[in-house]
Each structure stands twice: as C-alpha cells, then as structure tokens.
Tab-separated table of C-alpha atoms and ligand atoms in Angstrom:
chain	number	residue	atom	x	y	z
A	1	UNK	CA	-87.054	34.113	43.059
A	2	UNK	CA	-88.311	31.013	41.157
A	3	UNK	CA	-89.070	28.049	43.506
A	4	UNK	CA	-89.411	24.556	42.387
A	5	UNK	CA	-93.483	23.069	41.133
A	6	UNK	CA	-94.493	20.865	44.176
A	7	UNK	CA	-95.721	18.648	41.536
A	8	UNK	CA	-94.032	17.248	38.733
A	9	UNK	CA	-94.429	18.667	35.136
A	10	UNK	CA	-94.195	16.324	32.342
A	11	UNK	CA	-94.190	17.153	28.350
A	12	UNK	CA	-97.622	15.869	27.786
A	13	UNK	CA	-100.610	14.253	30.000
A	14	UNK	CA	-102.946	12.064	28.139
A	15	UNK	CA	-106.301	13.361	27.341
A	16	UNK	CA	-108.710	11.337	29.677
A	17	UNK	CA	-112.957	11.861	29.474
A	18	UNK	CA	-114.996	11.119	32.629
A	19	UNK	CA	-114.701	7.815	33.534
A	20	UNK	CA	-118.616	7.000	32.797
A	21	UNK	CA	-118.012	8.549	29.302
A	22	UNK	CA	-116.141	5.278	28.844
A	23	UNK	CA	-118.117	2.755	30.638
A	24	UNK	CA	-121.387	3.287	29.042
A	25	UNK	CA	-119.435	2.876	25.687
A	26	UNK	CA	-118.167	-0.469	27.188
A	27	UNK	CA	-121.658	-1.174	28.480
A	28	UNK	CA	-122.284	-1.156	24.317
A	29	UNK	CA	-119.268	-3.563	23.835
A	30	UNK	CA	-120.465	-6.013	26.467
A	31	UNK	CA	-124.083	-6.194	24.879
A	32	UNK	CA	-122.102	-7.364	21.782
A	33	UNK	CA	-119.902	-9.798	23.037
A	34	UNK	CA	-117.869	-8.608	20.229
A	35	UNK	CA	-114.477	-7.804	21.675
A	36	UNK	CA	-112.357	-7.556	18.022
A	37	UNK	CA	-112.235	-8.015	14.776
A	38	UNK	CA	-114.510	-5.070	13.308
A	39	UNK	CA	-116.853	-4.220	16.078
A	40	UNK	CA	-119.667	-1.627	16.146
A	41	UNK	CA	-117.029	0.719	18.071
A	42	UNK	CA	-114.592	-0.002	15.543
A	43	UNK	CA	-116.370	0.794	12.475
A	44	UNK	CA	-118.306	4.097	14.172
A	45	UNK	CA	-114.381	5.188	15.318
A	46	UNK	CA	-113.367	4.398	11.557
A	47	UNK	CA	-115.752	6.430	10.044
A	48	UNK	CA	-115.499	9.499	12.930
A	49	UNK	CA	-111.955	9.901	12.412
A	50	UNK	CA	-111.881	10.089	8.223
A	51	UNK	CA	-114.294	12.407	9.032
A	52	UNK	CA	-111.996	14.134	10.890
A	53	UNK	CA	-109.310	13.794	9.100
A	54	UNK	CA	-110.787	14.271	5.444
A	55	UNK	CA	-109.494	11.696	4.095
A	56	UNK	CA	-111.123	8.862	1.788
A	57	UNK	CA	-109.936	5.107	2.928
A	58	UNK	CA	-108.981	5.140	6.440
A	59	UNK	CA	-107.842	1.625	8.340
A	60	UNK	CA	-107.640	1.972	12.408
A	61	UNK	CA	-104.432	-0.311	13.862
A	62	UNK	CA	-103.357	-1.821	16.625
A	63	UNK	CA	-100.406	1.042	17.076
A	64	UNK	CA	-99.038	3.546	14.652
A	65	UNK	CA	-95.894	1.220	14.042
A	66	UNK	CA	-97.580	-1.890	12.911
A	67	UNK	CA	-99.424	0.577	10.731
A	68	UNK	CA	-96.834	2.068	8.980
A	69	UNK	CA	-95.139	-1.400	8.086
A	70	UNK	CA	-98.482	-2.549	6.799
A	71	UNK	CA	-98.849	0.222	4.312
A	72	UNK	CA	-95.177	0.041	2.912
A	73	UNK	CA	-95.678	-3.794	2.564
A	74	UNK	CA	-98.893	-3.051	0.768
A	75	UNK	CA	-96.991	-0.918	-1.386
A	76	UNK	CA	-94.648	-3.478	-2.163
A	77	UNK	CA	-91.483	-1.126	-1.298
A	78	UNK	CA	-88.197	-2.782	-1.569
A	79	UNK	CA	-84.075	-1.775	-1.906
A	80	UNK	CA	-83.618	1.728	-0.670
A	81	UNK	CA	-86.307	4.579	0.761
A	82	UNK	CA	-85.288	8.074	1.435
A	83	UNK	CA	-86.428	9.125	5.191
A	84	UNK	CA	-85.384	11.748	7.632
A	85	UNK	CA	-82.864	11.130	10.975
A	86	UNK	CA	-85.271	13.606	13.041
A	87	UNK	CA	-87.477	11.285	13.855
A	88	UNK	CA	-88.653	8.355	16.451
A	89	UNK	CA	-86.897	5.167	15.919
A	90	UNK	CA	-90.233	3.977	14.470
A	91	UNK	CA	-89.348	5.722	11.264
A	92	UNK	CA	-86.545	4.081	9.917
A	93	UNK	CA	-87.000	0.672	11.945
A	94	UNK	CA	-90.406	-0.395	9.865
A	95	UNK	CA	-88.251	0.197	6.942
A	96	UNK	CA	-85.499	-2.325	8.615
A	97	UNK	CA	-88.344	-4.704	9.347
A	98	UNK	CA	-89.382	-4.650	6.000
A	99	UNK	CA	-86.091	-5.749	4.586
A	100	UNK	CA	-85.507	-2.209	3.202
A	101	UNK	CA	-82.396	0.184	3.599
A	102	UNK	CA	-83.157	3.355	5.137
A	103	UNK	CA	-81.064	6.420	3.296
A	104	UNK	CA	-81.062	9.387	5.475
A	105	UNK	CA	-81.246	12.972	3.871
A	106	UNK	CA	-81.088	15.945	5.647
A	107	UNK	CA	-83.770	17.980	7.139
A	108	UNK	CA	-85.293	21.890	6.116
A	109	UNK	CA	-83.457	24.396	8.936
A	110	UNK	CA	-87.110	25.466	9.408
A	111	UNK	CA	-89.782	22.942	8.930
A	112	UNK	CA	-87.559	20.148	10.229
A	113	UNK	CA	-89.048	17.851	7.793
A	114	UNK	CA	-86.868	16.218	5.038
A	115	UNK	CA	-85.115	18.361	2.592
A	116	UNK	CA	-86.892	17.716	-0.905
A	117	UNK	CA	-83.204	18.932	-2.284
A	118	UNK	CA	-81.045	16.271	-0.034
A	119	UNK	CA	-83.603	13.710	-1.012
A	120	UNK	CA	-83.497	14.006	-5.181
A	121	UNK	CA	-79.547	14.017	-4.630
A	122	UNK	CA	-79.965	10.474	-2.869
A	123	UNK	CA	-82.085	8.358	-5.225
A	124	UNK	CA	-80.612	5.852	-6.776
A	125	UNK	CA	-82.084	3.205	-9.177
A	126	UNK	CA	-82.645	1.178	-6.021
A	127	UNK	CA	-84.645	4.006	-4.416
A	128	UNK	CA	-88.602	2.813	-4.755
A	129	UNK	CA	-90.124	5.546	-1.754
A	130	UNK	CA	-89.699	8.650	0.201
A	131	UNK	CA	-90.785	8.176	3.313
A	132	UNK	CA	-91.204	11.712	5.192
A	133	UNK	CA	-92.313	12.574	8.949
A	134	UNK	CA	-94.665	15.688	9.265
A	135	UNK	CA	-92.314	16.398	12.616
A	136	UNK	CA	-94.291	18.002	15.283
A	137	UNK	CA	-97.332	18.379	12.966
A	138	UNK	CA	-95.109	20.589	10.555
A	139	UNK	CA	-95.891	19.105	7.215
A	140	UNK	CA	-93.148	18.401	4.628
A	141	UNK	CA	-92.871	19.948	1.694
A	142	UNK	CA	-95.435	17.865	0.386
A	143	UNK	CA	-95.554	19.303	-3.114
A	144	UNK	CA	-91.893	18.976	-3.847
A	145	UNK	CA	-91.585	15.883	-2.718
A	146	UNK	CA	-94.896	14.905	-5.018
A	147	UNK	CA	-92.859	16.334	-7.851
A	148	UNK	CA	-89.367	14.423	-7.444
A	149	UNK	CA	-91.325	11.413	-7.159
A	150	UNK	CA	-93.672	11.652	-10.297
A	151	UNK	CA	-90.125	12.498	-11.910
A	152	UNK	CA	-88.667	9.788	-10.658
A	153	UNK	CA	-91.005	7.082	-10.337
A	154	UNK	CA	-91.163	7.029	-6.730
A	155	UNK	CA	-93.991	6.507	-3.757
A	156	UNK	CA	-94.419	8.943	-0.907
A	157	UNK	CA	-95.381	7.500	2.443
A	158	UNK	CA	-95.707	9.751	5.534
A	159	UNK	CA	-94.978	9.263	9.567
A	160	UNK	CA	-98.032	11.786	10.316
A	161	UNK	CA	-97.537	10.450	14.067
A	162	UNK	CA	-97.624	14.103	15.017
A	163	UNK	CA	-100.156	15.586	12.265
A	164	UNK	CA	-103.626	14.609	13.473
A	165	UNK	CA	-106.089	16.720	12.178
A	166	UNK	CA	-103.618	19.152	10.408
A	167	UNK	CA	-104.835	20.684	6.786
A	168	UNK	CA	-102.948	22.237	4.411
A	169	UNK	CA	-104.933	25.097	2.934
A	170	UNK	CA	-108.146	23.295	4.264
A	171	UNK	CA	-106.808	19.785	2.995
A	172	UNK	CA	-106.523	17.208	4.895
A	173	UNK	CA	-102.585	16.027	5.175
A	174	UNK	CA	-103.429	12.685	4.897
A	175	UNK	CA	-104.672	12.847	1.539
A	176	UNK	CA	-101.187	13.767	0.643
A	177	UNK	CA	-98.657	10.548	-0.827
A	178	UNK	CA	-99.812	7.140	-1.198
A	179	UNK	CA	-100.340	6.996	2.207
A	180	UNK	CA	-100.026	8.599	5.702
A	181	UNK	CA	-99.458	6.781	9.213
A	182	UNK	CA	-100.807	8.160	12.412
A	183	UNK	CA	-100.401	6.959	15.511
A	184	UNK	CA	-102.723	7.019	18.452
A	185	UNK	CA	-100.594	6.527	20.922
A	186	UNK	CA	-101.384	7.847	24.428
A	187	UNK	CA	-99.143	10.376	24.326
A	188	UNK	CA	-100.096	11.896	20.863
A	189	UNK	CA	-103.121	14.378	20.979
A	190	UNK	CA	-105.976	11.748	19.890
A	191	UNK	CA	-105.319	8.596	21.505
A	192	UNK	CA	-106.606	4.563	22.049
A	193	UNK	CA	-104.315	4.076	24.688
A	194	UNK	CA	-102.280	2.461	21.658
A	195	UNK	CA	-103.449	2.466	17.906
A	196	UNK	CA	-102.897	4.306	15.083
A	197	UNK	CA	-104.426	4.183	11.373
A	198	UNK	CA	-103.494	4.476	7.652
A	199	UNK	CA	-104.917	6.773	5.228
A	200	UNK	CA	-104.502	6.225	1.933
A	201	UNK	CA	-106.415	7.374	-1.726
A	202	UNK	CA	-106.718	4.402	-3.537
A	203	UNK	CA	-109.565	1.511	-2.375
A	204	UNK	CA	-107.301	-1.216	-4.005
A	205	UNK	CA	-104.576	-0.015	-1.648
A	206	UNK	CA	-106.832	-0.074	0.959
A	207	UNK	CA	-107.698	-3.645	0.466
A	208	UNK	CA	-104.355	-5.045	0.106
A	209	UNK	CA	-103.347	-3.175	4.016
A	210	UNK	CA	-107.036	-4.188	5.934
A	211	UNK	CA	-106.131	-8.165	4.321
A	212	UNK	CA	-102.550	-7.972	5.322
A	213	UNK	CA	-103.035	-6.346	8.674
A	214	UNK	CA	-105.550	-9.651	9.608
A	215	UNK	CA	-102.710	-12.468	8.721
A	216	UNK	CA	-103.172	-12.046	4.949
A	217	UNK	CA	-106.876	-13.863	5.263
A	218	UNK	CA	-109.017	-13.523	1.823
A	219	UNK	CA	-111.775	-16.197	2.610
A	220	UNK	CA	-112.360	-19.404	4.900
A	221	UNK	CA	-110.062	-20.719	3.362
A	222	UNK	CA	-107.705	-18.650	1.522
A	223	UNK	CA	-104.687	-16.804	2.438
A	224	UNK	CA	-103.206	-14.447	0.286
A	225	UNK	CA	-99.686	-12.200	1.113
A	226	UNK	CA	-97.695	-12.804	4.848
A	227	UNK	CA	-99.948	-11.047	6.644
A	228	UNK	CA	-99.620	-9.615	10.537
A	229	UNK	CA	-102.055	-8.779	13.504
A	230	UNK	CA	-102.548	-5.418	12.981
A	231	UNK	CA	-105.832	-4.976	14.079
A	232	UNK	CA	-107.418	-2.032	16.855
A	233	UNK	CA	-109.932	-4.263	19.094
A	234	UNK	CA	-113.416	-2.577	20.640
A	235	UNK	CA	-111.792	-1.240	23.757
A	236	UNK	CA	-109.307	0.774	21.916
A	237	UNK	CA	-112.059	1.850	20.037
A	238	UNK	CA	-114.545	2.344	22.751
A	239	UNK	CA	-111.599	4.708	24.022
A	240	UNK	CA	-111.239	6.006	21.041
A	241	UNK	CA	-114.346	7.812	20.439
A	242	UNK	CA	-114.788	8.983	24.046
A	243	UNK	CA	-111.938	11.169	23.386
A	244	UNK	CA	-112.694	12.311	19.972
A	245	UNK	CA	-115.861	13.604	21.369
A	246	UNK	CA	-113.170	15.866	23.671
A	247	UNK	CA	-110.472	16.900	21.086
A	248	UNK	CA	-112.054	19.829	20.145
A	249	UNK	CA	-111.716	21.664	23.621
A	250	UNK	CA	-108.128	20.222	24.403
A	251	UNK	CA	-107.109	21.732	20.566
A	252	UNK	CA	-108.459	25.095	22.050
A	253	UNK	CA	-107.139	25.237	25.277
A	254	UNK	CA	-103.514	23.747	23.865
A	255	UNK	CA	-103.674	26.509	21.216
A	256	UNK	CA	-104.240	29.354	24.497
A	257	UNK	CA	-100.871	27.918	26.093
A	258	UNK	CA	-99.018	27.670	22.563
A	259	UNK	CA	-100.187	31.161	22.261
A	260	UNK	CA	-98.602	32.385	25.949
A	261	UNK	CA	-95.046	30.277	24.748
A	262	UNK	CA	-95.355	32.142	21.689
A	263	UNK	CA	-96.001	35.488	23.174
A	264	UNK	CA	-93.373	34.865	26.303
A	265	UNK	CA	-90.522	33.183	23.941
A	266	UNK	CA	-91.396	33.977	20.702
A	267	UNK	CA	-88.942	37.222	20.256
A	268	UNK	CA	-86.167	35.826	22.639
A	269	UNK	CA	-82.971	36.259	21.318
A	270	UNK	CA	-81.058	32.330	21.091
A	271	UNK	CA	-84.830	30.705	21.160
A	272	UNK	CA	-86.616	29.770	17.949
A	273	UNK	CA	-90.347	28.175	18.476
A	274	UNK	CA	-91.336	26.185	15.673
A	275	UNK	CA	-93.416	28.053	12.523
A	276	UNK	CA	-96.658	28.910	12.237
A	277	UNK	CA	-96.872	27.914	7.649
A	278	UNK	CA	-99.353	30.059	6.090
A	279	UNK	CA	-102.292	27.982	5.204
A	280	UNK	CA	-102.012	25.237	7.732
A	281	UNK	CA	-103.750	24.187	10.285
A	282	UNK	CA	-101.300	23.180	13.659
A	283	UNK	CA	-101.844	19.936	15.447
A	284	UNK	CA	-100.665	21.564	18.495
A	285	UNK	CA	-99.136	18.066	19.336
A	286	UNK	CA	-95.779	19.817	20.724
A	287	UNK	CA	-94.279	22.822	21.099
A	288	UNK	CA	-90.396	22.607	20.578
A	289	UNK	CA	-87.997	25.310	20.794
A	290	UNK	CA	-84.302	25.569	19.467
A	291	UNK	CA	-82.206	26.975	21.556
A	292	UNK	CA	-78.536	28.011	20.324
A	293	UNK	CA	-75.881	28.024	22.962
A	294	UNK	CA	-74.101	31.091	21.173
A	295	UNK	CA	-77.164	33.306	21.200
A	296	UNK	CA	-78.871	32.426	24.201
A	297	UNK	CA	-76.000	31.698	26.780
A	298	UNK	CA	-76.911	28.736	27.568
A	299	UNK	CA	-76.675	25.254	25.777
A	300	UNK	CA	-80.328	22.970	24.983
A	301	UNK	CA	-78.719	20.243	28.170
A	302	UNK	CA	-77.829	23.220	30.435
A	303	UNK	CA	-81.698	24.618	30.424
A	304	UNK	CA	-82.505	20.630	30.052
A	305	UNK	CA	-81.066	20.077	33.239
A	306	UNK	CA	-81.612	23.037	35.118
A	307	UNK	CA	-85.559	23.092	34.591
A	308	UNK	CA	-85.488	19.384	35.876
A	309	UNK	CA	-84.166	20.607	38.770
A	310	UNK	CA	-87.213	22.788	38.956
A	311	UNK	CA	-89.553	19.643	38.675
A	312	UNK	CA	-90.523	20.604	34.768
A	313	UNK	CA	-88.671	17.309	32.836
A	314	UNK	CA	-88.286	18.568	29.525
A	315	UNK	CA	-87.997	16.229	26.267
A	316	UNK	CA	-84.488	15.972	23.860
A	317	UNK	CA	-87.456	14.936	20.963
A	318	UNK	CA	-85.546	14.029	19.092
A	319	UNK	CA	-81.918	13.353	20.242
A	320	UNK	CA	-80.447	11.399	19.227
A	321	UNK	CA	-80.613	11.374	15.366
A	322	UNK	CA	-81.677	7.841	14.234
A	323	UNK	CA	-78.640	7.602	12.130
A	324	UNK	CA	-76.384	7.712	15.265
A	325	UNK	CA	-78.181	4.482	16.817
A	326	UNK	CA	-76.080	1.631	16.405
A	327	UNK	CA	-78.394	-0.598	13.918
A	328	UNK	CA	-77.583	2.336	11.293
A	329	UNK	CA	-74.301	4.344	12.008
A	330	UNK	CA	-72.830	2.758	9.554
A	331	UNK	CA	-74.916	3.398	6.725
A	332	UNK	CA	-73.002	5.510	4.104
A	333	UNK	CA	-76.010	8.404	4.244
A	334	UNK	CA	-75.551	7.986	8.179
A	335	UNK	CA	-72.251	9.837	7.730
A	336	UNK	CA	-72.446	12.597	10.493
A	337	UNK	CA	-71.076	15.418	7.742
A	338	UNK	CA	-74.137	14.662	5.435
A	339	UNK	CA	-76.698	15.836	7.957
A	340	UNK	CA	-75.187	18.832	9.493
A	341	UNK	CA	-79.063	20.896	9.443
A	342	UNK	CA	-80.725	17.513	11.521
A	343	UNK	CA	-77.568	17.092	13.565
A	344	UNK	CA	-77.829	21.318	14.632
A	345	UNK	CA	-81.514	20.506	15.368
A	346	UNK	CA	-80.908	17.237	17.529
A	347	UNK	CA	-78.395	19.175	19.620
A	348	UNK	CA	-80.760	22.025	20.513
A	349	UNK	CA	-84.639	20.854	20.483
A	350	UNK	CA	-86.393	20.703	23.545
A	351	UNK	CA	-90.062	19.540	23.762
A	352	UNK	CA	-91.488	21.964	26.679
A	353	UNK	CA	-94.970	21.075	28.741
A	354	UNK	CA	-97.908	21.111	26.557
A	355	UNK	CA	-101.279	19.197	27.187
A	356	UNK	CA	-104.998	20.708	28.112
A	357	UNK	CA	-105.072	20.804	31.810
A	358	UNK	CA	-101.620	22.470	32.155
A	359	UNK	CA	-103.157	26.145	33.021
A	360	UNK	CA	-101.951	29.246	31.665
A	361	UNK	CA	-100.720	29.834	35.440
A	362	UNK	CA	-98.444	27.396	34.786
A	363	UNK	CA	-97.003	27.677	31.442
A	364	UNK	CA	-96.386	31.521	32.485
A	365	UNK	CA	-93.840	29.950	35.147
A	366	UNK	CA	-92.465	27.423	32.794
A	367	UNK	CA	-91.504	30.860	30.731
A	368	UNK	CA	-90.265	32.623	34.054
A	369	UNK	CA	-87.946	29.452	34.613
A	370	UNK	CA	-86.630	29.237	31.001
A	371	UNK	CA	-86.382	32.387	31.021
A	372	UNK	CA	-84.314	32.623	33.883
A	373	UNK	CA	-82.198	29.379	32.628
A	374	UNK	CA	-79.819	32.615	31.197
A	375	UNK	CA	-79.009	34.037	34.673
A	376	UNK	CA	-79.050	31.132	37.087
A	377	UNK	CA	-75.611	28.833	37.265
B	1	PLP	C1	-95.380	7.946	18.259
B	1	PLP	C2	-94.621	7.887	16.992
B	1	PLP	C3	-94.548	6.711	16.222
B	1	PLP	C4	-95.012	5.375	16.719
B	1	PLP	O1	-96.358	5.251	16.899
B	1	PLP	P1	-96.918	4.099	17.844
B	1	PLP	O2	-98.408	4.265	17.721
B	1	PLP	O3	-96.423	4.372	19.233
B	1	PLP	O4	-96.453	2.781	17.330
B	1	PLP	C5	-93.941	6.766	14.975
B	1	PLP	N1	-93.392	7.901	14.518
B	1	PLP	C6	-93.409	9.036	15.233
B	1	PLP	C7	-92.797	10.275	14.650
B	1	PLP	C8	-94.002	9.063	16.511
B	1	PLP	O5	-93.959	10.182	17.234
C-alpha cells in the first residue's frame, strides 16, 4: 500500500548554499557601498557564468523577461516573429511588448521545440525573427532553423530559460542565433533569486542591449534609444556566485534521480520521458513525461490529481498553450487545428519532482505512486 509523504513534494526547491557562504560575499558588498550599477559581484558573476556557459558577450539582467525584450529591441525586430505555443507566457508576451505579432508554429513530437518545417511555411515578408524556446533544456533544431533564416533573411533569438549550461556537441547553446535569453529565476537550476542574462556573438550587439537595458544612457549627458531598467544589482549577484560555486554537485545529484525516473519509467508502456539527443549535454532543469490516456489508462489530470492527493503536486508545464490565452486566441496561427503536435503535448506533460535534495528514497516512491496511478480509482 502507498501512503501519502508527510511532507509536501513540490516540482523543484531552489538551490540554497550555507547561509555564511552568502554573508561573507555581502560582507564584500558592504565594504563597497556599491549596491548596483556594475559592482565587483556583478562583473566577477559576469565573467563566471560566460565561462560557464562558453559563450563570448554575456549581459546579467534584472530577470530573464526584461532580458529577452532587451535583446529583440536591440535587434530592432518588428511586424511578425515565428515562436512556439509550448512555452511560458514570457515567450510570446516580450514579443507583444515590443509591438510585434507573435505567429505560432507547431512544435517537433519529440524535442518539443518549434518545428523548423511549420516555421518556413509561416514567414511572410513581414516575418523579421524566429524566436525558439530550448523547452526543458532540449535544444531546437538549431541548425535548421540557422538555415531557413540565412535563406530568408531572418534573426534567430532563443528563450534558453531552461538550457543553462547545455552544449551541443561540446558547444555552448548560447552561441547559437543572434542571441539567447536565460533566466535565473529561483526556480530554474542557477538562480539570483530573480535575473537572467543575454548571450549574444557580436560586441556591437552587445553594446546596443548593456545601453538600452540602463535607460538608453551613452554619456552624462546623452541618451540614445528608449531604454529600460534592466539591470542585476550586487545582491543578486552576491547570490549569484554563491550558488554557481554549488551547481556542479546539484547537476550530479539531479542527473542520479533523472537516472532512477529513467530507469523506473523509462520503458512504461503510455509514458514517454523526454530524449536524451546524441551530443548534448542535459540541463537537468526538468524532467517531464507524456503520458497518453489510450496507452497508459489513465489521462495526464487523472495521475495530476491523484498524486496531489498523495502530497507530490505535480506541474501541467506547459498547459495551457500560449495561443489559447485570451491576449492571442485570436491570432490566425492561434487556430487550434494548426498546432495539433503542441496541443497533444499540452494535454499530457507533467513536470514530476526534480531538485538536489529530493533523495533517491524519494523519487523511488514518486515512481511507486505513478506507477500505481494505473490501478488506483
Ligand atoms: C522562467 C522562464 C521565463 C522567464 O524568466 P524570468 O527570469 O522569470 O523573467 C521565460 N521563458 C521560459 C521558458 C521560462 O521558463
């Protein structure tokens, strides 16, 4: 018999040092007096994480969202950009804010990224970017969507929200595109609390997103471009590379319990676990699992529901589709019988536990009770 966790079991815990870790790093900040604006922490964290990431120009934000709409107003994107449904509302909403329409294509039945097919099908002469999401640190098709753009003119931005620290045959997926968002959000694997960054290739780009993300300011007294307040201040970045110095070990011991899910659900007829692409390195931000109601027995809300019952609160990530919210359901591309692959996905994804101090004990009885989701009414 399965009984309930005494605890509660979320999807993810943030990653969280010792607590003097942090305060001698604040100790350093309060020697400055420098609280924002390009601080000591700030610049070490800069350089750490392009490092990290491989990646040539890196700018750290304020949050991943403010980010992403600082890089496609660098770019100077405008009319239409290609993204993907499957996403957070982030996605499409920075195009929105930026006075662009967002055309959804469909998604890959594997990857769960965009569809490089869907997308060449949708530009138009308005189309200026394609604007993919490296879903749960699955990367897109990055070379096909390279080539439709250099055929057709186009940029490539991507949502890497969930990629930090994945490579692609040892290279960096940031250095992919024009440029790649992450987000640092507490709930992603690296965090500030909130924060994010922008990678990008080329320094001129790079110039035009660290002016506009501090109100467009070029000198004393010159303003150039409508800048925002984009930037991460010393405590985020004090935060910031008190956990990097811990990302390492929670990679590892994430990778042990993706390892048991893959072992426990991996062959389970009705349950697909995302794919392990030759060549790349995993996040390990998630792990999601597709379950179809036909092969299974069970529908995604029925083992949803049941395992919250059990005290283990599962995530829909992502349901619903973004083209379903209200803001852009009626979009032509939002037409439900265009996305049929993302709208199969939304209905059966489920985010399950995943975050360093979970235990292997633990994820073992997660299994039991998904398992047992089949049987139980
Ligand atoms: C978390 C997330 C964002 C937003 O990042 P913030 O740092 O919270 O602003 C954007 N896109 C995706 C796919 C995300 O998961």
């Amino acid at each position: 018999m399965i009984r309930p966790f005494s605890e509660p079991i979320y999807v993810t815990r943030p990653l969280l040092p010792a607590l003097d870790e942090l305060q001698a790093r604040l100790g350093d900040v309060w020697k400055t007096q420098w609280l924002t604006n390009g601080g000591e922490q700030h610049e070490q964290l800069e350089r750490a994480i392009a490092a990290r990431l491989g990646v040539e120009q890196l700018s750290l934000f304020n949050n991943g969202t403010i980010a992403l709409l600082i890089a496609i107003r660098a770019l100077n994107l405008r009319g239409e950009v290609i993204t993907t449904p499957f996403t957070f509302p982030a996605t499409p909403h920075v195009l929105a804010w930026a006075g662009i329409t967002p055309v959804f294509a469909d998604i890959d039945p594997v990857r769960l990224t965009i569809d490089p097919a869907h997308v060449e099908a949708l530009v138009t002469p308005k189309t200026t970017a394609i604007l993919g999401v490296h879903v749960y640190g699955t990367p897109c098709d990055v070379d096909a969507l390279s080539g439709i753009a250099a055929r057709r003119g186009l940029r490539v931005v991507y949502d890497g929200a969930h990629a930090f620290g994945v490579r692609i045959d040892g290279r960096g997926v940031g250095t992919f595109g024009d440029a790649t968002m992450f987000s640092f959000h507490a709930t992603k694997l690296f965090h500030t609390a909130e924060g994010g960054a922008i990678a990008c290739a080329d320094a001129g780009l790079r110039h035009r997103i660290e002016r506009l993300k501090n109100f467009g300011i070029a000198g004393q007294e010159e303003v150039e471009g409508i800048g925002l307040n984009g930037k991460m201040n010393e405590l985020q970045a004090a935060l910031g590379m008190t956990v990097l110095a811990h990302v390492d070990e929670e990679v590892a011991r994430r990778r042990e319990l993706l390892a048991i899910y893959q072992q426990r659900l991996g062959r389970i007829e009705g349950l697909t676990l995302m794919p392990q692409l030759p060549g790349v390195e995993s996040s390990c931000q998630y792990c999601a699992v597709l379950v179809d109601h036909a092969r299974f027995g069970r529908t995604r809300d029925e083992v949803h529901e049941t395992m919250k019952t059990y005290n283990v609160f599962t995530r829909k990530y992502f349901y619903p589709l973004c083209s379903d919210y209200e803001s852009y359901r009626d979009l032509p591309s939002a037409r439900p019988s265009c996305l049929p692959v993302a709208r199969r996905a939304a209905s059966q994804v489920l985010c399950l536990p995943l975050y360093g101090t979970l235990g292997a004990d633990t994820v073992q009885a997660i299994c039991d009770l998904l398992l047992s989701t089949r049987r139980a009414s």
